[in-house]
Amino acid sequence: MARDFEDHCWKDIVDEEITEIYQPYRREVRVGRNPAVLAIDLYNKAYQGGNRPVREVNRQYEGSCGENAWKALEPTRALLTAARKAGLPVFYTTRHADTDGVRSTHRRMGAEAESLYHIKEELAPMPGELVVYKERASGFFGTPLIAHLRKAGADSLIIFGESTSGCVRASTVDAYSYGFHNVVVEECTYDRSMLSHKVNLFDLHHKYADVMHVDEVIEHLNGLARGRNAA
Amino acid sequence: MARDFEDHCWKDIVDEEITEIYQPYRREVRVGRNPAVLAIDLYNKAYQGGNRPVREVNRQYEGSCGENAWKALEPTRALLTAARKAGLPVFYTTRHADTDGVRSTHRRMGAEAESLYHIKEELAPMPGELVVYKERASGFFGTPLIAHLRKAGADSLIIFGESTSGCVRASTVDAYSYGFHNVVVEECTYDRSMLSHKVNLFDLHHKYADVMHVDEVIEHLNGLARGRNAA
Amino acid sequence: MARDFEDHCWKDIVDEEITEIYQPYRREVRVGRNPAVLAIDLYNKAYQGGNRPVREVNRQYEGSCGENAWKALEPTRALLTAARKAGLPVFYTTRHADTDGVRSTHRRMGAEAESLYHIKEELAPMPGELVVYKERASGFFGTPLIAHLRKAGADSLIIFGESTSGCVRASTVDAYSYGFHNVVVEECTYDRSMLSHKVNLFDLHHKYADVMHVDEVIEHLNGLARGRNAA
Amino acid sequence: MARDFEDHCWKDIVDEEITEIYQPYRREVRVGRNPAVLAIDLYNKAYQGGNRPVREVNRQYEGSCGENAWKALEPTRALLTAARKAGLPVFYTTRHADTDGVRSTHRRMGAEAESLYHIKEELAPMPGELVVYKERASGFFGTPLIAHLRKAGADSLIIFGESTSGCVRASTVDAYSYGFHNVVVEECTYDRSMLSHKVNLFDLHHKYADVMHVDEVIEHLNGLARGRNAA
């Protein structure tokens, strides 16, 4: 079931020249040995306006990822279930509505309700799972996430959420810098712009992470869960 | 001479839908008040194989940016000259050939000569300008760069170099997290893949930096230099 | 009114030999040019049990600084008033009662009320002043404090609070590493152990900060306030 | 062979009142499960002037730890030997003579020879052991140490070197913040001032580390080495 290293959503925009230039990055992808789950910014705001095209929902709900968010909902739910059965520690990031003027990006935003930044109910943390509040794109910057991962004994991460070109990318680059082996789960990661989504996954896959398909990751986690029950 | 916010190299691949979705990021771009220059990885390795297509030079010199690097050489030289005339502090990043197994990205590399990571002669630091040695993509990670910028009194950065999708992006995201106003200079920034180059500049422009054209930045620096001489 | 560099609370325990060895650290002390205030952990828990000897209050209220905290209350109130008149940005640190198993130090602690970590009413933040929640000793570790200080344009800090040997020391060392000029205000800083208090102030004064007396700092701030009103 | 929690060099200056107040910190000390060695600033400069009183050597060699350094030489050599037999990864810190104006502490220093900051020959790193160059007191600040420790799979540290009140303390506080279990080895750690030495070890022991005696640590390492050979 091993798919080709480049068999991903970016196939239709990456030409043969680029593929040749990036040849030296080819390697076998894998989930790390003691992974933790890092679920990035799965908050209500990303789903606002419902399962409709991004462009439409953004006219009313700025920052919503529309149908891209909704499409990822079921795979993400399944992935979280498999991760918990396998006993993996799960970490979430989100933010507070008001961060005293420090902003994650240059986007203009008005005053907002705190509930916009609550994790979407279907994907909500279980008791004992940690939610890290951040003020910048990376889940590591200005947060104690690194200390919690260390305490959990994690040597690798399974990362997903939104947006691919914002918080997922920034968090994954930092995780790589800290020395974690990273998997980014393609079907559970999304953005408002499909172009940025594809190119950022391409960049992450070649430089900082193993981008894997959700079925591959769930199969691996099911294996861990079986081993755990056998023991 | 103010150009449109989206008048940049990514114009030909960003469609009208994306432009609409990213409308809330539109703003006036500007160089910050007390800028420092951050020249990313302008080392010899990026120029190996000469002024030829990336694909060709990479067959022999893995990691070279070929003609993309060479095209940026003259604008970068001019920009550095203007920055020095304006009295700006200039910081460079590079790396050592051997970093004991900690790697910047997943790319496979053999043993290398230290001289590959010396700054290209035409763009070399002047006496008193600091070269920061890093082991990761970001010039901030695992380096004392933030302390040196603080000592220099910088509240903003003028960033350029290579690669757009690697060290330039990672450094700019970190600079934004630390609270700097960032300019990324389009014509002095390059990559091996033009697709990654364009989309990463697009992402940076909307989220973390003002991507500006080299002539705009040099004009601003010339203004600073005139003010300085008048004083 | 310039006092001797060693005219501080540690005089009675630092002998002539140590004074000679530390001679190369002697210098003029000063408040920095654009200072921000950093008030460390002035929360209710430090005052529990009232204005009584530390040993006595600790039998019932573990972690209270007893009379050492209460003695600092009036000078701290006066210092905060002067800082606000001078227009300085003021930052507080505190913590949440429950930090999911990540602890500031090795001290054993049971479940606690969140109100224990609210800032003491007499010293409470004014609207618009930022409270940074930390999980470790240093106000910088795992928090976005550095980004907020950058946004405030601070190049130096006026630090005080508790405990001298814990969070004040750790925050001051980090502030020095980030390149801030630091003043630690002697009479507004306290600990449970006077020995640790004195030696930590001694260490900070020689290595990382200018330990100054509260009257000196308030006089400086009054000067700033007058200049501000004149303008 | 378990000694009392307070059976350390600070016994003669810590009175019964302080001991009572610090009662809640009492616990069993231990070496962590996957420790790495962190040898702080064992460079030639600390030994300048020879095995003579600190005060005397400092008249000529500012910054030397004199007899305090020399007394630690043999225990440190023995500890390093035991750590290597046990297969522990060993990390050193030092600095460059010239760090472009960023300084570790407020001490005045003139131009210096780079060789002053080479590790003392008797304690020198073996091939493959990493030397981290730092510009600040902590071995973590502005260095990639955390990434290397992660790559080495370390969950705990065995820390020693100089000075207790400077780089050893700052590095240990940061290590604790990052979530490492820390042992500081008393007989292999030293300072110029015995007062600062004792109080800083006291602070570290209660808040951030298990201060252990070198014979206890070596015995533990010998046990690891035997287990390793048996396997």
mmCIF file of C-alpha atoms in Angstrom, chain C residues 23 34 52 88 103 127 131 135-136 155 169 174:
data_model
loop_
_atom_site.group_PDB
_atom_site.id
_atom_site.type_symbol
_atom_site.label_atom_id
_atom_site.label_comp_id
_atom_site.label_asym_id
_atom_site.label_seq_id
_atom_site.Cartn_x
_atom_site.Cartn_y
_atom_site.Cartn_z
ATOM 1 C CA GLN C 23 35.491 44.603 41.775
ATOM 2 C CA ASN C 34 12.570 53.342 27.363
ATOM 3 C CA ARG C 52 3.737 37.859 60.328
ATOM 4 C CA LEU C 88 5.469 53.540 31.397
ATOM 5 C CA ARG C 103 5.281 22.934 37.478
ATOM 6 C CA PRO C 127 -7.281 48.626 32.401
ATOM 7 C CA VAL C 131 -1.113 40.097 32.675
ATOM 8 C CA GLU C 135 3.933 27.982 33.915
ATOM 9 C CA ARG C 136 7.607 28.261 34.741
ATOM 10 C CA ASP C 155 14.571 48.603 25.620
ATOM 11 C CA ARG C 169 15.847 35.878 39.224
ATOM 12 C CA ASP C 174 16.168 35.873 30.597
#
